[in-house]
Amino acid sequence: MTLDEFKAACAALAADAPAQIAAVADLDAWTALRNALVGRASGRLTDIMATLPQLPKEDRREAGQAANAVKLEVEALLTARESGLSAATKSGGDLDLTMPARRRWVGAAHPVSQVIDEITEIFRELGFTIALGPEAEHTWYNFQALNFPDDHPAMDLHDTLYLQGDLVLRTHTSPVQVRTLQQYAPPIRILAPGNVHRRDPFDASHAPTFAQVEGLVVDEGITFADLKATLTHFANRFFGSTRTRFRPSYFPFTEPSAEMDVLCGVCKGSGCSVCKNSGWVEILGSGMVHPAVIESAGLDSTKYTGWAFGLGPARTALARHGIPDIRILYDSDVRFLEQFAR
Amino acid sequence: MNISHEWLKTLVPHTRSADEVRDLLTAHVATVEGFEHTRSELASFVVARVMESEKIPDTKLSFNKVDDGSGTLLEVVCGAPNVTVGTMYPFARTGTTMPAGLVIEKRKIRGFTSNGMLCSARELGLGQDHDGILPIETAAAPGTPLLDVLPISDVRIVVDVLPNRPDLLSHRGVAREVSALTGVAMVEPADWTAAVAIPAPVVGESSATAGGVAVRVDDREGCPRYGAAIIRGVKVGPSPEWLVKRLEAIGSRSINNVVDATNYLLHGFGHPMHAFDLSKLEGSTIVVRRATAGETLTTLDGTERKLTPSMLVIADAAHATAVAGVMGGLESEVTDATTDILLEVASFHAGLVRSGRRVLGLSTDASYRFERGVDDAALPELLARGAAYIAEIAGGTVETTLLVGAAPTPRARVSFAPSRVARLLGDAVPADEVVALLTSIGFDVQGSGDALSVAAPSWRHDVSRDVDLVEEVARLRGYDRLPDRLTGARPGNVPDHPLHTMGRRVRDALVADGLLEVRPLPFTTQRAESQARVLNPLAQDEAYLRLDLLDTLSRRAEYNLNRMQGNVRLFEVGTAFLAGSGAESVGGEEIRVAALLMGASRPPHFTEPKPPAFDAWDAKALATRVAHAAWPGATVEFAEAVRDGADHCLWTVAVDGSVRGHVSALTSLDAPNWASPAFGVELTLGAMPVAYVAPTGEHRYLAAAASGPAVTPVRYVPLPAMPAAEFDLALLVPTHISAAAVEALIRNTAGELLESVVVFDEYRGKGLPDGTRSVGWRLTFRHPERTLRDKEIEGRRAMLLKTLEKELGVVPRSA
Ligand SMILES: [Zn+2]
């Protein structure tokens, strides 16, 4: 026996082993094969090792290393094969790995909250922060401070729910404009999300309580050009690349006032039932802050200008998810809410 | 406001299409929210010329060859007696649907083939005339669509008129805008000849008498001006065709010629008018006064109405005969028997009309316009125009006209610097363009350069400041032509509201924990003696504002149970309305988070077909998680609760020492017997003050908050290098001793090497002395620098047992 012959015997074993190991079908066969390959009593490797004393002394170290490397390699293959076989043979050897995973309950933010979050994220990038205000609001903040003429049909635009004293349930989030202007010096760049309330019958398209997102910018040198550019930027981010259209409108607290439409996502402007054949879908009301509003917060309207907008996220949620009836948003059926997990 | 495109063209003879008018109005004036072609059912009809015609023997029919522009003559059988060769008629090709629904098909009649139908006026829905097919005189080629040839088509343009622009509530008002936008001058409508002589009005400050009729205005504030025309010898009957068509085009039904004339003037010129039967006015007298208490009036709609002194009425010598500006009375209504008419064209105080129609719960075309404001300066013109229209249409003579009151004061002038336009719009508009735009819609502009003085026309009530003029410039120029520029912005001074930030963290934690967010209505039934109530609720059973969020979540859980959904895990971050000191008033608002758990604590799996239901310990854990999400790093403590209420409160939850909410078993839930128990958590995140920030018209700036990080960062603790020593204490704990008390004593007694104390077991029942339970604690000790010796551990164990027995009477279970 020479060193070369010894190493050749090792290499032969290493070459044969993988196929033999892979071919083993059960644990009994595996045990038999292990004994045949590396078993202490009569394994092939043991037989090879038994020839080691026949080698010249100076070759034995190298031969031992070669034999050991083969041993480690074969044993690793055997171990891997064993765990595969035992996994397959537990509980009678019929584990079906296609069975479903263990689940957890999924949680979900409300679809309207998800829309508000997306809007918030876009305006955050533009430096807006979040302001809040109460839902039971003084009539002054809800109407007079916002330049609503007393006892005028403009009040009919907001069917109001009245509370004791001089409080109402706020009919829009715009009171937060005045509260913020009274509390912080310009520059102001805020978003005010929150619930508002109207005396509207609860039907497929109206709810007495619904979410609104208000935006307000007040500083020196703010113009209608900022309004158009910022809201168009928002529309492009929120709806994907789109086109906007501004048209005259009326809100007591803005002048000039403008509605912003985006190109109808269904027909891309050619007209369909969704957009009532106009090609456009109304998204938000906006305008330059009326100087009377700036003055009711004690600010100098010759120094400061600003713009504001308000939009209803529920309408977007209904359109986006194809929900036909707004009341579904309020029912709180778990099977509905679970659909919005992400 | 419904606008007829054809009617509009009688006032401003532009040549734009209805589509163009729609786009112009939406872009510059007010949004067009509806757009409808009338007679669209006739869109597929054409005109065709009869080229040859012969009688079919022994019938009334004729066999004709018709040129419909298609290039081949069509064979058509016709039953009409008036078929004339060389004449054009309306023609329905095969496949055309008739207005009555019949589809024209190719068919055989008496052996002759008929490829279409020549039509009569009645078949087209254009009138009752059925003498034969409708001859059309036209130079148009055969095959031209019928609607392009006959002046019968129209487009109804529905304009969404907002409360600031009542001047747009008439065709004349819309025509003014179209005239300004197209540059086409306004004209008198050609519908009539205006050949009627109108006597000049007899005027008076508060009363006038003429032609045997007296008009007296007692409430001059309520009625600044009252015009009346006396028209005698009218013949009430059907209206002429053109008038019926005008009214039909705006969706209004023809009633009789007198009423139709007043409606035409209302929609044409914007001023409400009312015709009284003069013979029914006692004493031939009109008195404008407040109603007296207890007075009643049966209005035109046949309803008897109780009047109050807050209402302005038109009365005769004896009693009220109309609610001013709202609706006339049935008694003095114009009927077929009427011959003499008093036509009223007046201006009424907007607020009085508003309160009157509110009390009556009645909104009419008239009250709608008076509330928003009419053009008082045009009253004399419209009185004459109204009288002339009635005399023209219904006959009779305008005997006299009366005008009581004074002309309105001219509009206050507004100083206006055109340079202000750039400050608001971002780009300058040349001063001469500003002047031209304002002048085009009737504004009176004086002065020059940057110092203009502008007066709004009498029909505009919405212009009092220079920004109002900027808006006019902006819209007339077109918003789309204004610049659009994203500029660098200074960062704002307002920090994020902490309750928003906190609410987001709580929501994220609950969503991650598998709960579903809801956004329900905050209304509820009465739960407590003093609870805020809505004064004018829509539904009496939801008239109150909720005191807590779990009330709402419980109702939502019941909704799910009714739909056989027993696995409910809902939460809300929302507002609770606290009771105030006054009856049914709001005392304050809190932003709270609430969660409701019931049913399986996790979804079933084949390894666990019946997962355990949520229990109190899950609710307690959820409360801990929510509290930590809301107040990171805070200490959260639970105390056994004593709380009355429908539900069984288990614990109050204190955060850093102050009570923030509770965990409850929701025992009051209306649940079927298959439902699992429900548990609720509700924590108050913070108050949302309702108070004024500052007095009205003032501000109160907060000092810029030098806000540091809200949360103290966690301090790093070195990982243990030495092994721990553990032992268990299985203790017999009397029922009245709480586990928390035992644990507190263990912590106090065990010394500083104690690392943790954890309950690992509880047992109640057989084998234990009465009034006790067995609770097992595992204690872990560790010395930072060396291994603890067995003797040290044993010493601590002995000392703990001794103290527990002495202080609490708690002994080892084995003893
Ligand atoms: Zn569309």
PDB file of C-alpha atoms in Angstrom, chain A residues 99-110 112-113 116-117 120-121 124 127 129-138 140-141 151-157 160-164 166-167 169 179-190 193 195 197-202 208-209 211 219-220 222-226 228-230 232-233 245-250 255-258 276 288 290-292 295-299 301-305 329-335 337-338, chain B residues 22 26-31 33 162-164 351 354 357-358 371-372 420 422-426 462 465 467-468 470-471 474-475 479-487 489-497 499-500 504 507 510-523 533-538 545 556 559-560 563 565 567-571 575 577 583-586 589 600-607 614 688-702:
ATOM      1  CA  MET A  99     -51.089  22.123   4.652  1.00  0.00           C
ATOM      2  CA  PRO A 100     -51.783  25.793   5.507  1.00  0.00           C
ATOM      3  CA  ALA A 101     -49.584  27.848   7.782  1.00  0.00           C
ATOM      4  CA  ARG A 102     -50.800  28.918  11.181  1.00  0.00           C
ATOM      5  CA  ARG A 103     -52.478  32.310  10.819  1.00  0.00           C
ATOM      6  CA  ARG A 104     -52.810  35.319  13.070  1.00  0.00           C
ATOM      7  CA  TRP A 105     -55.710  37.762  12.981  1.00  0.00           C
ATOM      8  CA  VAL A 106     -54.929  40.539  10.554  1.00  0.00           C
ATOM      9  CA  GLY A 107     -55.426  44.121  11.585  1.00  0.00           C
ATOM     10  CA  ALA A 108     -56.298  47.005   9.277  1.00  0.00           C
ATOM     11  CA  ALA A 109     -56.574  50.741   9.349  1.00  0.00           C
ATOM     12  CA  HIS A 110     -59.966  51.964   8.142  1.00  0.00           C
ATOM     13  CA  VAL A 112     -60.773  56.340   5.046  1.00  0.00           C
ATOM     14  CA  SER A 113     -57.840  56.538   7.471  1.00  0.00           C
ATOM     15  CA  ILE A 116     -55.976  60.449   5.033  1.00  0.00           C
ATOM     16  CA  ASP A 117     -52.561  58.915   5.739  1.00  0.00           C
ATOM     17  CA  THR A 120     -50.786  63.502   4.968  1.00  0.00           C
ATOM     18  CA  GLU A 121     -47.599  61.880   3.722  1.00  0.00           C
ATOM     19  CA  ARG A 124     -45.551  66.295   4.919  1.00  0.00           C
ATOM     20  CA  GLY A 127     -43.448  70.900   4.967  1.00  0.00           C
ATOM     21  CA  THR A 129     -47.585  69.730  10.003  1.00  0.00           C
ATOM     22  CA  ILE A 130     -50.749  68.444  11.619  1.00  0.00           C
ATOM     23  CA  ALA A 131     -53.172  70.628  13.594  1.00  0.00           C
ATOM     24  CA  LEU A 132     -56.346  69.492  15.338  1.00  0.00           C
ATOM     25  CA  GLY A 133     -59.405  71.153  16.829  1.00  0.00           C
ATOM     26  CA  PRO A 134     -62.557  70.235  18.752  1.00  0.00           C
ATOM     27  CA  GLU A 135     -65.648  68.765  17.096  1.00  0.00           C
ATOM     28  CA  ALA A 136     -68.059  70.609  19.392  1.00  0.00           C
ATOM     29  CA  GLU A 137     -67.170  74.088  18.216  1.00  0.00           C
ATOM     30  CA  HIS A 138     -68.167  77.655  18.972  1.00  0.00           C
ATOM     31  CA  TRP A 140     -67.901  81.990  16.019  1.00  0.00           C
ATOM     32  CA  TYR A 141     -65.115  79.655  14.890  1.00  0.00           C
ATOM     33  CA  ASP A 151     -78.838  84.750   8.473  1.00  0.00           C
ATOM     34  CA  HIS A 152     -77.891  84.367   4.835  1.00  0.00           C
ATOM     35  CA  PRO A 153     -78.471  81.518   2.371  1.00  0.00           C
ATOM     36  CA  ALA A 154     -74.720  80.841   2.556  1.00  0.00           C
ATOM     37  CA  MET A 155     -75.546  79.242   5.906  1.00  0.00           C
ATOM     38  CA  ASP A 156     -77.823  76.814   4.068  1.00  0.00           C
ATOM     39  CA  LEU A 157     -74.718  75.300   2.448  1.00  0.00           C
ATOM     40  CA  THR A 160     -75.922  72.380  11.077  1.00  0.00           C
ATOM     41  CA  LEU A 161     -76.412  70.236  14.168  1.00  0.00           C
ATOM     42  CA  TYR A 162     -76.771  72.574  17.143  1.00  0.00           C
ATOM     43  CA  LEU A 163     -75.714  71.963  20.743  1.00  0.00           C
ATOM     44  CA  GLN A 164     -76.547  73.808  23.964  1.00  0.00           C
ATOM     45  CA  ASP A 166     -73.202  78.750  21.512  1.00  0.00           C
ATOM     46  CA  LEU A 167     -71.797  75.413  20.350  1.00  0.00           C
ATOM     47  CA  LEU A 169     -70.982  70.229  15.888  1.00  0.00           C
ATOM     48  CA  ARG A 179     -57.668  78.496  15.902  1.00  0.00           C
ATOM     49  CA  THR A 180     -54.237  77.921  14.385  1.00  0.00           C
ATOM     50  CA  LEU A 181     -53.872  81.516  13.195  1.00  0.00           C
ATOM     51  CA  GLN A 182     -54.758  82.743  16.691  1.00  0.00           C
ATOM     52  CA  GLN A 183     -52.194  80.462  18.272  1.00  0.00           C
ATOM     53  CA  TYR A 184     -49.123  80.522  16.031  1.00  0.00           C
ATOM     54  CA  ALA A 185     -47.393  83.259  14.109  1.00  0.00           C
ATOM     55  CA  PRO A 186     -46.960  82.843  10.349  1.00  0.00           C
ATOM     56  CA  PRO A 187     -45.453  81.114   8.449  1.00  0.00           C
ATOM     57  CA  ILE A 188     -48.225  78.569   8.795  1.00  0.00           C
ATOM     58  CA  ARG A 189     -48.335  75.355   6.786  1.00  0.00           C
ATOM     59  CA  ILE A 190     -50.792  72.949   8.323  1.00  0.00           C
ATOM     60  CA  PRO A 193     -57.761  66.139   9.370  1.00  0.00           C
ATOM     61  CA  ASN A 195     -64.505  64.502  11.590  1.00  0.00           C
ATOM     62  CA  HIS A 197     -70.982  66.747  11.095  1.00  0.00           C
ATOM     63  CA  ARG A 198     -73.948  67.818   9.007  1.00  0.00           C
ATOM     64  CA  ARG A 199     -77.663  67.386   9.411  1.00  0.00           C
ATOM     65  CA  ASP A 200     -77.783  65.129   6.358  1.00  0.00           C
ATOM     66  CA  PRO A 201     -79.950  62.028   6.283  1.00  0.00           C
ATOM     67  CA  PHE A 202     -77.893  58.841   6.385  1.00  0.00           C
ATOM     68  CA  PRO A 208     -74.139  62.877   9.172  1.00  0.00           C
ATOM     69  CA  THR A 209     -70.508  62.463  10.257  1.00  0.00           C
ATOM     70  CA  ALA A 211     -63.938  62.997   7.573  1.00  0.00           C
ATOM     71  CA  ASP A 219     -47.260  83.824   5.029  1.00  0.00           C
ATOM     72  CA  GLU A 220     -46.073  86.966   3.335  1.00  0.00           C
ATOM     73  CA  ILE A 222     -48.414  83.695  -0.837  1.00  0.00           C
ATOM     74  CA  THR A 223     -50.382  83.804  -4.106  1.00  0.00           C
ATOM     75  CA  PHE A 224     -52.902  81.908  -6.180  1.00  0.00           C
ATOM     76  CA  ALA A 225     -49.927  80.656  -8.209  1.00  0.00           C
ATOM     77  CA  ASP A 226     -48.730  78.759  -5.097  1.00  0.00           C
ATOM     78  CA  LYS A 228     -52.462  76.059  -8.166  1.00  0.00           C
ATOM     79  CA  ALA A 229     -48.946  74.656  -8.233  1.00  0.00           C
ATOM     80  CA  THR A 230     -49.073  72.979  -4.830  1.00  0.00           C
ATOM     81  CA  THR A 232     -51.560  70.234  -8.795  1.00  0.00           C
ATOM     82  CA  HIS A 233     -48.385  68.702  -7.374  1.00  0.00           C
ATOM     83  CA  ARG A 245     -58.627  72.082 -13.770  1.00  0.00           C
ATOM     84  CA  PHE A 246     -59.578  75.023 -11.563  1.00  0.00           C
ATOM     85  CA  ARG A 247     -62.981  76.670 -11.854  1.00  0.00           C
ATOM     86  CA  PRO A 248     -64.728  79.466  -9.980  1.00  0.00           C
ATOM     87  CA  SER A 249     -66.622  78.595  -6.840  1.00  0.00           C
ATOM     88  CA  TYR A 250     -67.822  80.225  -3.659  1.00  0.00           C
ATOM     89  CA  GLU A 255     -61.676  84.881  -2.252  1.00  0.00           C
ATOM     90  CA  PRO A 256     -61.072  84.013  -5.039  1.00  0.00           C
ATOM     91  CA  SER A 257     -62.492  80.527  -4.525  1.00  0.00           C
ATOM     92  CA  ALA A 258     -61.800  77.576  -6.790  1.00  0.00           C
ATOM     93  CA  LYS A 276     -71.273  62.577 -15.636  1.00  0.00           C
ATOM     94  CA  MET A 288     -57.131  82.413  -1.267  1.00  0.00           C
ATOM     95  CA  HIS A 290     -60.356  85.825   2.727  1.00  0.00           C
ATOM     96  CA  PRO A 291     -58.798  88.867   4.414  1.00  0.00           C
ATOM     97  CA  ALA A 292     -61.727  88.860   6.845  1.00  0.00           C
ATOM     98  CA  GLU A 295     -58.401  89.735  10.438  1.00  0.00           C
ATOM     99  CA  SER A 296     -60.649  87.666  12.713  1.00  0.00           C
ATOM    100  CA  ALA A 297     -57.494  85.972  13.991  1.00  0.00           C
ATOM    101  CA  GLY A 298     -55.994  89.370  14.794  1.00  0.00           C
ATOM    102  CA  LEU A 299     -53.522  89.387  11.906  1.00  0.00           C
ATOM    103  CA  SER A 301     -54.379  91.239   6.164  1.00  0.00           C
ATOM    104  CA  THR A 302     -52.283  93.774   4.251  1.00  0.00           C
ATOM    105  CA  LYS A 303     -49.161  91.904   5.324  1.00  0.00           C
ATOM    106  CA  TYR A 304     -50.234  88.275   5.120  1.00  0.00           C
ATOM    107  CA  THR A 305     -51.948  86.308   2.382  1.00  0.00           C
ATOM    108  CA  LEU A 329     -67.891  52.536   5.824  1.00  0.00           C
ATOM    109  CA  TYR A 330     -69.775  52.997   9.095  1.00  0.00           C
ATOM    110  CA  ASP A 331     -71.303  49.524   9.551  1.00  0.00           C
ATOM    111  CA  SER A 332     -67.946  48.168  10.811  1.00  0.00           C
ATOM    112  CA  ASP A 333     -68.551  44.618   9.611  1.00  0.00           C
ATOM    113  CA  VAL A 334     -65.331  42.721  10.363  1.00  0.00           C
ATOM    114  CA  ARG A 335     -65.503  40.965   6.979  1.00  0.00           C
ATOM    115  CA  LEU A 337     -62.708  45.843   7.449  1.00  0.00           C
ATOM    116  CA  GLU A 338     -60.461  42.790   6.993  1.00  0.00           C
TER     117      GLU A 338
ATOM    118  CA  ARG B  22     -71.260  75.185 -21.075  1.00  0.00           C
ATOM    119  CA  THR B  26     -67.908  76.456 -16.022  1.00  0.00           C
ATOM    120  CA  ALA B  27     -64.531  78.063 -16.603  1.00  0.00           C
ATOM    121  CA  HIS B  28     -65.521  81.649 -15.842  1.00  0.00           C
ATOM    122  CA  VAL B  29     -68.856  81.937 -14.071  1.00  0.00           C
ATOM    123  CA  ALA B  30     -70.446  78.984 -12.308  1.00  0.00           C
ATOM    124  CA  THR B  31     -70.275  75.252 -12.781  1.00  0.00           C
ATOM    125  CA  GLU B  33     -73.724  70.486 -13.541  1.00  0.00           C
ATOM    126  CA  LEU B 162     -74.024  79.491  -5.420  1.00  0.00           C
ATOM    127  CA  PRO B 163     -75.503  81.843  -2.790  1.00  0.00           C
ATOM    128  CA  ASN B 164     -73.225  84.767  -3.662  1.00  0.00           C
ATOM    129  CA  GLY B 351     -84.297  88.304   6.124  1.00  0.00           C
ATOM    130  CA  ARG B 354     -86.143  83.938   4.825  1.00  0.00           C
ATOM    131  CA  ARG B 357     -90.433  80.647   4.416  1.00  0.00           C
ATOM    132  CA  ARG B 358     -88.657  78.911   7.284  1.00  0.00           C
ATOM    133  CA  GLU B 371     -83.533  85.594   0.096  1.00  0.00           C
ATOM    134  CA  ARG B 372     -80.448  85.901  -2.047  1.00  0.00           C
ATOM    135  CA  ARG B 420     -53.308  94.321  -5.770  1.00  0.00           C
ATOM    136  CA  ALA B 422     -50.470  90.610  -8.640  1.00  0.00           C
ATOM    137  CA  ARG B 423     -50.191  90.409  -4.856  1.00  0.00           C
ATOM    138  CA  LEU B 424     -52.994  87.849  -4.772  1.00  0.00           C
ATOM    139  CA  LEU B 425     -52.756  86.114  -8.123  1.00  0.00           C
ATOM    140  CA  GLY B 426     -48.991  85.979  -8.523  1.00  0.00           C
ATOM    141  CA  ASP B 462     -71.310  90.199  -3.316  1.00  0.00           C
ATOM    142  CA  ARG B 465     -63.833  94.758  -0.802  1.00  0.00           C
ATOM    143  CA  VAL B 467     -60.460  91.106  -3.074  1.00  0.00           C
ATOM    144  CA  ASP B 468     -63.942  90.721  -4.516  1.00  0.00           C
ATOM    145  CA  VAL B 470     -59.608  90.549  -7.773  1.00  0.00           C
ATOM    146  CA  GLU B 471     -61.870  87.514  -7.956  1.00  0.00           C
ATOM    147  CA  ALA B 474     -59.326  86.225 -11.985  1.00  0.00           C
ATOM    148  CA  ARG B 475     -62.428  84.392 -13.153  1.00  0.00           C
ATOM    149  CA  TYR B 479     -58.181  80.440 -13.752  1.00  0.00           C
ATOM    150  CA  ASP B 480     -56.389  78.347 -16.320  1.00  0.00           C
ATOM    151  CA  ARG B 481     -54.628  81.447 -17.632  1.00  0.00           C
ATOM    152  CA  LEU B 482     -53.337  82.378 -14.181  1.00  0.00           C
ATOM    153  CA  PRO B 483     -49.755  81.406 -13.336  1.00  0.00           C
ATOM    154  CA  ASP B 484     -48.892  78.122 -11.683  1.00  0.00           C
ATOM    155  CA  ARG B 485     -45.592  78.302  -9.846  1.00  0.00           C
ATOM    156  CA  LEU B 486     -44.152  76.130  -7.097  1.00  0.00           C
ATOM    157  CA  THR B 487     -42.049  78.422  -4.935  1.00  0.00           C
ATOM    158  CA  ALA B 489     -41.746  77.899   1.213  1.00  0.00           C
ATOM    159  CA  ARG B 490     -40.619  78.842   4.679  1.00  0.00           C
ATOM    160  CA  PRO B 491     -41.155  76.044   7.183  1.00  0.00           C
ATOM    161  CA  GLY B 492     -44.228  76.549   9.331  1.00  0.00           C
ATOM    162  CA  ASN B 493     -44.273  77.462  13.006  1.00  0.00           C
ATOM    163  CA  VAL B 494     -46.878  74.936  14.034  1.00  0.00           C
ATOM    164  CA  PRO B 495     -45.619  71.730  15.659  1.00  0.00           C
ATOM    165  CA  ASP B 496     -47.511  68.492  15.037  1.00  0.00           C
ATOM    166  CA  HIS B 497     -50.405  68.186  17.424  1.00  0.00           C
ATOM    167  CA  LEU B 499     -52.628  63.901  20.074  1.00  0.00           C
ATOM    168  CA  HIS B 500     -52.288  63.233  16.363  1.00  0.00           C
ATOM    169  CA  ARG B 504     -51.009  57.325  14.995  1.00  0.00           C
ATOM    170  CA  ARG B 507     -53.344  52.905  15.745  1.00  0.00           C
ATOM    171  CA  LEU B 510     -53.383  47.977  17.355  1.00  0.00           C
ATOM    172  CA  VAL B 511     -53.294  47.207  13.637  1.00  0.00           C
ATOM    173  CA  ALA B 512     -50.079  45.246  14.156  1.00  0.00           C
ATOM    174  CA  ASP B 513     -51.895  43.371  16.908  1.00  0.00           C
ATOM    175  CA  GLY B 514     -54.596  42.243  14.481  1.00  0.00           C
ATOM    176  CA  LEU B 515     -57.346  44.716  15.335  1.00  0.00           C
ATOM    177  CA  LEU B 516     -59.603  46.474  12.826  1.00  0.00           C
ATOM    178  CA  GLU B 517     -60.099  50.220  12.890  1.00  0.00           C
ATOM    179  CA  VAL B 518     -63.635  51.638  12.698  1.00  0.00           C
ATOM    180  CA  ARG B 519     -64.845  55.195  12.068  1.00  0.00           C
ATOM    181  CA  PRO B 520     -68.462  55.116  13.261  1.00  0.00           C
ATOM    182  CA  LEU B 521     -71.001  57.853  13.988  1.00  0.00           C
ATOM    183  CA  PRO B 522     -70.627  59.421  17.456  1.00  0.00           C
ATOM    184  CA  PHE B 523     -74.367  59.578  18.138  1.00  0.00           C
ATOM    185  CA  ARG B 533     -77.748  66.344  23.294  1.00  0.00           C
ATOM    186  CA  VAL B 534     -78.078  67.586  19.730  1.00  0.00           C
ATOM    187  CA  LEU B 535     -80.846  70.191  19.724  1.00  0.00           C
ATOM    188  CA  ASN B 536     -82.050  69.340  16.213  1.00  0.00           C
ATOM    189  CA  PRO B 537     -81.209  65.671  15.719  1.00  0.00           C
ATOM    190  CA  LEU B 538     -82.185  63.838  12.550  1.00  0.00           C
ATOM    191  CA  LEU B 545     -73.370  62.507  21.815  1.00  0.00           C
ATOM    192  CA  ARG B 556     -70.802  47.830  16.254  1.00  0.00           C
ATOM    193  CA  TYR B 559     -74.125  44.685  14.390  1.00  0.00           C
ATOM    194  CA  ASN B 560     -71.530  41.975  13.686  1.00  0.00           C
ATOM    195  CA  ARG B 563     -74.627  38.981  10.979  1.00  0.00           C
ATOM    196  CA  GLN B 565     -69.817  37.320  13.069  1.00  0.00           C
ATOM    197  CA  ASN B 567     -64.974  37.030  16.165  1.00  0.00           C
ATOM    198  CA  VAL B 568     -64.936  40.757  16.706  1.00  0.00           C
ATOM    199  CA  ARG B 569     -61.835  42.832  17.338  1.00  0.00           C
ATOM    200  CA  LEU B 570     -62.506  46.479  16.695  1.00  0.00           C
ATOM    201  CA  PHE B 571     -60.856  49.700  17.762  1.00  0.00           C
ATOM    202  CA  THR B 575     -63.774  61.791  20.372  1.00  0.00           C
ATOM    203  CA  PHE B 577     -68.051  64.258  24.586  1.00  0.00           C
ATOM    204  CA  ALA B 583     -78.428  70.460  31.164  1.00  0.00           C
ATOM    205  CA  GLU B 584     -77.600  68.398  28.065  1.00  0.00           C
ATOM    206  CA  SER B 585     -74.523  70.493  27.312  1.00  0.00           C
ATOM    207  CA  VAL B 586     -71.009  69.581  26.215  1.00  0.00           C
ATOM    208  CA  GLU B 589     -63.901  66.720  24.582  1.00  0.00           C
ATOM    209  CA  ALA B 600     -61.476  33.353  19.057  1.00  0.00           C
ATOM    210  CA  SER B 601     -58.177  34.855  20.140  1.00  0.00           C
ATOM    211  CA  ARG B 602     -56.591  33.561  16.922  1.00  0.00           C
ATOM    212  CA  PRO B 603     -57.896  31.954  13.743  1.00  0.00           C
ATOM    213  CA  PRO B 604     -58.551  28.208  13.882  1.00  0.00           C
ATOM    214  CA  HIS B 605     -55.859  25.972  12.396  1.00  0.00           C
ATOM    215  CA  PHE B 606     -55.828  22.231  11.794  1.00  0.00           C
ATOM    216  CA  THR B 607     -53.434  21.935  14.699  1.00  0.00           C
ATOM    217  CA  PHE B 614     -60.251  36.195  24.151  1.00  0.00           C
ATOM    218  CA  MET B 688     -59.165  68.631  23.155  1.00  0.00           C
ATOM    219  CA  PRO B 689     -60.024  72.046  24.567  1.00  0.00           C
ATOM    220  CA  VAL B 690     -63.111  73.782  23.198  1.00  0.00           C
ATOM    221  CA  ALA B 691     -62.242  77.135  24.778  1.00  0.00           C
ATOM    222  CA  TYR B 692     -61.451  80.186  22.678  1.00  0.00           C
ATOM    223  CA  VAL B 693     -57.746  80.390  21.819  1.00  0.00           C
ATOM    224  CA  ALA B 694     -57.905  84.168  22.114  1.00  0.00           C
ATOM    225  CA  PRO B 695     -60.670  86.771  22.172  1.00  0.00           C
ATOM    226  CA  THR B 696     -62.312  87.192  18.777  1.00  0.00           C
ATOM    227  CA  GLY B 697     -60.229  89.341  16.465  1.00  0.00           C
ATOM    228  CA  GLU B 698     -57.074  88.810  18.511  1.00  0.00           C
ATOM    229  CA  HIS B 699     -54.296  86.261  18.638  1.00  0.00           C
ATOM    230  CA  ARG B 700     -52.279  84.770  21.454  1.00  0.00           C
ATOM    231  CA  TYR B 701     -49.075  83.374  20.122  1.00  0.00           C
ATOM    232  CA  LEU B 702     -47.427  80.619  22.051  1.00  0.00           C
TER     233      LEU B 702
END
